[in-house]
Short mmCIF file of C-alpha atoms and ligand atoms in Angstrom, two decimals:
data_model
loop_
_atom_site.label_atom_id
_atom_site.label_comp_id
_atom_site.label_asym_id
_atom_site.label_seq_id
_atom_site.Cartn_x
_atom_site.Cartn_y
_atom_site.Cartn_z
CA UNK P 1 -189.47 -73.49 250.99
CA UNK P 2 -187.79 -76.30 252.93
CA UNK P 3 -189.32 -79.74 253.62
CA UNK P 4 -190.87 -78.87 257.00
CA UNK P 5 -192.55 -75.77 255.59
CA UNK P 6 -193.65 -77.64 252.48
CA UNK P 7 -195.32 -80.38 254.49
CA UNK P 8 -196.88 -77.84 256.94
CA UNK P 9 -198.36 -75.87 254.02
CA UNK P 10 -199.63 -79.07 252.42
CA UNK P 11 -201.28 -80.26 255.64
CA UNK P 12 -203.02 -76.91 256.05
CA UNK P 13 -204.16 -76.90 252.42
CA UNK P 14 -206.02 -80.15 253.17
CA UNK P 15 -208.18 -77.99 255.45
CA UNK P 16 -208.55 -75.27 252.79
CA UNK P 17 -206.05 -72.98 254.52
CA UNK P 18 -203.55 -71.21 252.29
CA UNK P 19 -200.45 -70.04 254.12
CA UNK P 20 -198.28 -67.24 252.71
CA UNK P 21 -194.48 -66.96 252.73
CA UNK P 22 -194.61 -64.14 255.28
CA UNK P 23 -196.74 -66.26 257.64
CA UNK P 24 -194.30 -69.18 257.31
CA UNK P 25 -191.51 -66.75 258.21
CA UNK P 26 -193.48 -65.72 261.32
CA UNK P 27 -193.90 -69.37 262.36
CA UNK P 28 -190.17 -69.89 261.86
CA UNK P 29 -189.27 -66.89 264.03
CA UNK P 30 -191.73 -68.13 266.65
CA UNK P 31 -190.08 -71.58 266.54
CA UNK P 32 -186.56 -70.14 266.91
CA UNK P 33 -187.51 -67.83 269.79
CA UNK P 34 -189.45 -70.61 271.53
CA UNK P 35 -186.45 -72.92 271.49
CA UNK P 36 -184.00 -70.15 272.47
CA UNK P 37 -186.13 -68.93 275.42
CA UNK P 38 -186.80 -72.53 276.44
CA UNK P 39 -183.12 -72.70 277.44
CA UNK P 40 -183.78 -70.22 280.26
CA UNK P 41 -187.41 -70.96 281.21
CA UNK P 42 -189.80 -73.87 280.96
CA UNK P 43 -191.94 -73.26 277.88
CA UNK P 44 -192.20 -76.60 276.09
CA UNK P 45 -191.04 -80.20 276.29
CA UNK P 46 -191.07 -80.38 272.48
CA UNK P 47 -188.17 -78.70 270.70
CA UNK P 48 -187.49 -80.74 267.53
CA UNK P 49 -188.53 -78.50 264.62
CA UNK P 50 -190.93 -80.81 262.75
CA UNK P 51 -192.54 -81.88 266.05
CA UNK P 52 -193.13 -78.25 267.06
CA UNK P 53 -194.78 -77.59 263.70
CA UNK P 54 -197.11 -80.58 264.14
CA UNK P 55 -197.71 -80.82 267.89
CA UNK P 56 -197.89 -77.10 268.64
CA UNK P 57 -198.56 -75.12 265.46
CA UNK P 58 -200.78 -77.52 263.49
CA UNK P 59 -202.53 -78.68 266.66
CA UNK P 60 -203.27 -75.05 267.63
CA UNK P 61 -204.69 -74.32 264.17
CA UNK P 62 -206.98 -77.37 264.36
CA UNK P 63 -209.57 -75.12 266.05
CA UNK P 64 -210.05 -73.50 262.64
CA UNK P 65 -210.52 -76.79 260.74
CA UNK P 66 -214.19 -77.19 261.66
CA UNK P 67 -215.39 -73.57 261.93
CA UNK P 68 -214.84 -70.49 259.81
CA UNK P 69 -212.67 -67.89 261.52
CA UNK P 70 -213.62 -65.05 259.21
CA UNK P 71 -216.81 -64.09 261.14
CA UNK P 72 -214.82 -64.27 264.41
CA UNK P 73 -213.34 -61.01 265.67
CA UNK P 74 -212.29 -61.38 269.30
CA UNK P 75 -210.52 -64.40 270.80
CA UNK P 76 -209.43 -64.98 274.41
CA UNK P 77 -206.86 -67.71 274.99
CA UNK P 78 -206.84 -68.72 278.64
CA UNK P 79 -203.70 -70.33 280.15
CA UNK P 80 -201.85 -69.78 276.88
CA UNK P 81 -198.42 -70.73 278.27
CA UNK P 82 -195.97 -70.35 275.39
CA UNK P 83 -198.85 -69.05 273.21
CA UNK P 84 -200.92 -72.10 272.26
CA UNK P 85 -203.32 -72.01 270.54
CA UNK P 86 -203.61 -68.18 270.50
CA UNK P 87 -200.43 -67.13 268.67
CA UNK P 88 -200.65 -69.63 265.76
CA UNK P 89 -204.31 -68.61 265.28
CA UNK P 90 -203.31 -64.94 265.21
CA UNK P 91 -200.53 -65.61 262.66
CA UNK P 92 -202.95 -67.52 260.42
CA UNK P 93 -205.86 -65.08 260.88
CA UNK P 94 -204.29 -61.62 261.32
CA UNK P 95 -207.70 -59.90 261.59
CA UNK P 96 -208.27 -61.43 265.05
CA UNK P 97 -208.15 -59.30 268.19
CA UNK P 98 -206.41 -61.69 270.58
CA UNK P 99 -206.32 -61.50 274.37
CA UNK P 100 -204.03 -63.89 276.18
CA UNK P 101 -204.40 -64.58 279.91
CA UNK P 102 -201.77 -66.46 281.88
CA UNK P 103 -200.92 -66.48 285.57
CA UNK P 104 -197.17 -66.96 285.01
CA UNK P 105 -195.38 -63.64 284.59
CA UNK P 106 -192.32 -65.09 282.85
CA UNK P 107 -194.49 -66.66 280.13
CA UNK P 108 -196.35 -63.37 279.61
CA UNK P 109 -192.90 -61.76 279.21
CA UNK P 110 -192.03 -64.29 276.51
CA UNK P 111 -195.35 -63.69 274.74
CA UNK P 112 -194.89 -59.91 274.76
CA UNK P 113 -191.49 -60.47 273.16
CA UNK P 114 -193.01 -62.78 270.51
CA UNK P 115 -195.78 -60.30 269.69
CA UNK P 116 -193.13 -57.65 269.09
CA UNK P 117 -190.75 -59.92 267.13
CA UNK P 118 -193.53 -61.11 264.83
CA UNK P 119 -194.94 -57.61 264.38
CA UNK P 120 -198.42 -58.72 265.48
CA UNK P 121 -201.05 -56.02 266.04
CA UNK P 122 -204.17 -56.42 268.15
CA UNK P 123 -202.73 -58.74 270.79
CA UNK P 124 -203.14 -58.00 274.51
CA UNK P 125 -201.23 -60.11 277.04
CA UNK P 126 -202.79 -60.12 280.50
CA UNK P 127 -200.79 -61.37 283.45
CA UNK P 128 -203.16 -62.79 286.06
CA UNK P 129 -205.46 -65.58 287.10
CA UNK P 130 -208.41 -66.17 284.80
CA UNK P 131 -210.68 -65.97 287.88
CA UNK P 132 -209.56 -62.36 288.47
CA UNK P 133 -209.28 -61.29 284.82
CA UNK P 134 -212.87 -62.41 284.16
CA UNK P 135 -214.04 -59.75 286.66
CA UNK P 136 -212.63 -56.94 284.50
CA UNK P 137 -215.60 -55.33 282.69
CA UNK P 138 -213.71 -55.12 279.37
CA UNK P 139 -213.05 -58.89 279.43
CA UNK P 140 -216.24 -60.27 280.96
CA UNK P 141 -218.99 -61.69 278.66
CA UNK P 142 -217.14 -60.13 275.77
CA UNK P 143 -215.42 -62.58 273.36
CA UNK P 144 -216.64 -64.30 270.20
CA UNK P 145 -214.39 -67.27 270.94
CA UNK P 146 -212.52 -68.53 274.01
CA UNK P 147 -209.88 -71.25 273.75
CA UNK P 148 -207.89 -73.32 276.24
CA UNK P 149 -205.41 -76.13 275.65
CA UNK P 150 -203.89 -78.31 278.40
CA UNK P 151 -204.95 -76.09 281.30
CA UNK P 152 -207.37 -78.13 283.47
CA UNK P 153 -210.20 -80.63 283.32
CA UNK P 154 -213.40 -79.47 281.68
CA UNK P 155 -215.47 -78.77 284.79
CA UNK P 156 -212.69 -76.44 286.01
CA UNK P 157 -212.11 -74.95 282.56
CA UNK P 158 -215.77 -74.06 282.21
CA UNK P 159 -215.50 -71.79 285.24
CA UNK P 160 -212.15 -70.31 284.11
CA UNK P 161 -213.11 -69.76 280.47
CA UNK P 162 -216.86 -69.35 279.96
CA UNK P 163 -217.07 -66.01 281.84
CA UNK P 164 -215.02 -64.46 278.98
CA UNK P 165 -217.39 -65.60 276.19
CA UNK P 166 -220.27 -63.36 275.15
CA UNK P 167 -223.81 -64.67 274.79
CA UNK P 168 -223.87 -66.96 271.73
CA UNK P 169 -220.06 -66.92 271.73
CA UNK P 170 -218.12 -70.20 271.67
CA UNK P 171 -215.67 -71.89 273.98
CA UNK P 172 -213.42 -74.58 272.50
CA UNK P 173 -211.56 -76.82 274.96
CA UNK P 174 -208.71 -78.69 273.26
CA UNK P 175 -208.30 -82.19 274.63
CA UNK P 176 -206.30 -85.33 273.92
CA UNK P 177 -207.80 -88.82 274.11
CA UNK P 178 -211.51 -89.55 274.58
CA UNK P 179 -212.92 -86.81 276.87
CA UNK P 180 -216.38 -88.39 277.39
CA UNK P 181 -215.92 -88.89 281.15
CA UNK P 182 -214.79 -85.28 281.57
CA UNK P 183 -217.78 -84.12 279.58
CA UNK P 184 -220.19 -86.09 281.81
CA UNK P 185 -218.55 -84.65 284.91
CA UNK P 186 -218.88 -81.12 283.52
CA UNK P 187 -222.67 -81.13 282.99
CA UNK P 188 -223.43 -79.17 286.18
CA UNK P 189 -220.72 -76.57 285.52
CA UNK P 190 -222.12 -75.99 282.02
CA UNK P 191 -225.59 -75.27 283.40
CA UNK P 192 -224.21 -73.06 286.16
CA UNK P 193 -222.13 -71.04 283.69
CA UNK P 194 -225.02 -70.65 281.20
CA UNK P 195 -223.67 -72.79 278.39
CA UNK P 196 -224.41 -75.92 276.41
CA UNK P 197 -222.34 -78.54 274.64
CA UNK P 198 -222.57 -78.12 270.86
CA UNK P 199 -220.35 -80.93 269.60
CA UNK P 200 -217.17 -82.90 270.12
CA UNK P 201 -214.82 -83.00 267.13
CA UNK P 202 -212.36 -85.91 266.98
CA UNK P 203 -209.07 -85.23 265.20
CA UNK P 204 -205.93 -87.16 264.40
CA UNK P 205 -202.61 -85.35 264.32
CA UNK P 206 -200.61 -86.12 261.15
CA UNK P 207 -197.84 -88.74 261.23
CA UNK P 208 -199.55 -90.68 264.00
CA UNK P 209 -198.73 -87.96 266.50
CA UNK P 210 -201.85 -88.56 268.51
CA UNK P 211 -205.55 -88.34 269.01
CA UNK P 212 -207.25 -85.02 269.80
CA UNK P 213 -210.76 -83.86 270.64
CA UNK P 214 -212.18 -80.39 270.43
CA UNK P 215 -215.05 -79.80 272.82
CA UNK P 216 -217.24 -77.07 271.38
CA UNK P 217 -219.48 -75.20 273.80
CA UNK P 218 -221.92 -72.35 273.21
CA UNK P 219 -222.63 -69.66 275.77
CA UNK P 220 -226.38 -69.23 276.17
CA UNK P 221 -226.56 -66.29 278.62
CA UNK P 222 -224.56 -63.83 280.71
CA UNK P 223 -222.29 -65.16 283.45
CA UNK P 224 -224.05 -65.17 286.84
CA UNK P 225 -222.47 -62.61 289.20
CA UNK P 226 -221.16 -65.31 291.57
CA UNK P 227 -218.82 -66.76 288.90
CA UNK P 228 -215.96 -67.27 288.65
CA UNK P 229 -215.40 -67.89 292.35
CA UNK P 230 -212.26 -66.54 293.99
CA UNK P 231 -208.87 -67.50 292.53
CA UNK P 232 -207.91 -71.09 293.26
CA UNK P 233 -211.40 -72.28 294.20
CA UNK P 234 -212.44 -73.59 290.75
CA UNK P 235 -209.52 -76.03 290.85
CA UNK P 236 -209.77 -76.84 294.56
CA UNK P 237 -213.54 -77.34 294.60
CA UNK P 238 -214.67 -78.00 291.02
CA UNK P 239 -218.32 -77.30 290.30
CA UNK P 240 -220.33 -80.48 290.72
CA UNK P 241 -223.60 -81.56 292.23
CA UNK P 242 -223.07 -82.32 295.90
CA UNK P 243 -224.89 -85.50 296.86
CA UNK P 244 -225.94 -85.40 300.51
CA UNK P 245 -225.78 -88.65 302.41
CA UNK P 246 -228.30 -89.12 305.23
N1 SAM L 301 -202.05 -73.66 276.53
C1 SAM L 301 -200.64 -73.92 276.55
C2 SAM L 301 -200.29 -75.15 275.74
O1 SAM L 301 -201.21 -75.82 275.29
O2 SAM L 301 -199.10 -75.42 275.55
C3 SAM L 301 -200.06 -73.96 277.97
C4 SAM L 301 -200.47 -75.14 278.79
S1 SAM L 301 -199.70 -75.09 280.38
C5 SAM L 301 -199.75 -76.79 280.80
C6 SAM L 301 -200.98 -74.37 281.38
C7 SAM L 301 -200.89 -72.86 281.49
O3 SAM L 301 -202.05 -72.37 282.14
C8 SAM L 301 -199.69 -72.38 282.29
O4 SAM L 301 -198.96 -71.44 281.54
C9 SAM L 301 -200.30 -71.75 283.55
O5 SAM L 301 -199.55 -70.65 284.00
C10 SAM L 301 -201.69 -71.35 283.04
N2 SAM L 301 -202.74 -71.32 284.08
C11 SAM L 301 -203.11 -72.33 284.91
N3 SAM L 301 -204.13 -71.93 285.70
C12 SAM L 301 -204.42 -70.65 285.35
C13 SAM L 301 -205.39 -69.70 285.81
N4 SAM L 301 -206.23 -69.98 286.78
N5 SAM L 301 -205.40 -68.49 285.22
C14 SAM L 301 -204.53 -68.19 284.22
N6 SAM L 301 -203.59 -69.04 283.76
C15 SAM L 301 -203.54 -70.26 284.31
#
């Protein structure tokens, strides 16, 4: 085990996660392919090996630091880009059935390649807008856990992501610095999408690599038929209470 792997394993052990040699090998292949494909398409601004392990891999796994993943079966990662947080979670917890949704075809192509290279089973990569994918009966109101990192602000994310979660399922939005303003602005969208805020978990990346917050939301009922609205509208006209002026 080299120094980067040693420190990665040690950091994970602090969260009671034991990583095996074969999983480290999968992370290493993922790292190499990410950097190689990044030469021909825009996948990540971070390419230095140790930084990728901390800012992408460890950060992605942080979702599992505060909740047990063993009772979780199905995960949908919306706007996964180069695979974060979905692929690191799948490597660490191979029992997961992972569905990835991204609107960029090239990135879905990269992810299909990664799934094959790493020999992952139970991963479905869907090319399309979340607004359209959430209308597919096999994806709607169906997942134990939905994740999204660096996709949009919370009031938009709620409309893109919550339709995938089943009743009593969870949605975890991965955010950077203090998200309290975003959370306030998202109150109406939460009600509209039949969900409630459970907690906000503050985290610090190792080696002073930054502050993170996980916004944990529980789905309380089925998605109303009118949501999500047509593709593009959640971003263009985020759900919020319209105040009429007289
Ligand atoms: N989650 C990854 C990460 O943390 O590195 C990628 C973040 S990247 C900034 C945002 C991704 O969301 C892009 O790959 C983009 O194609 C995807 N995306 C944005 N809006 C989307 C939508 N409405 N439906 C599906 N994917 C979307």
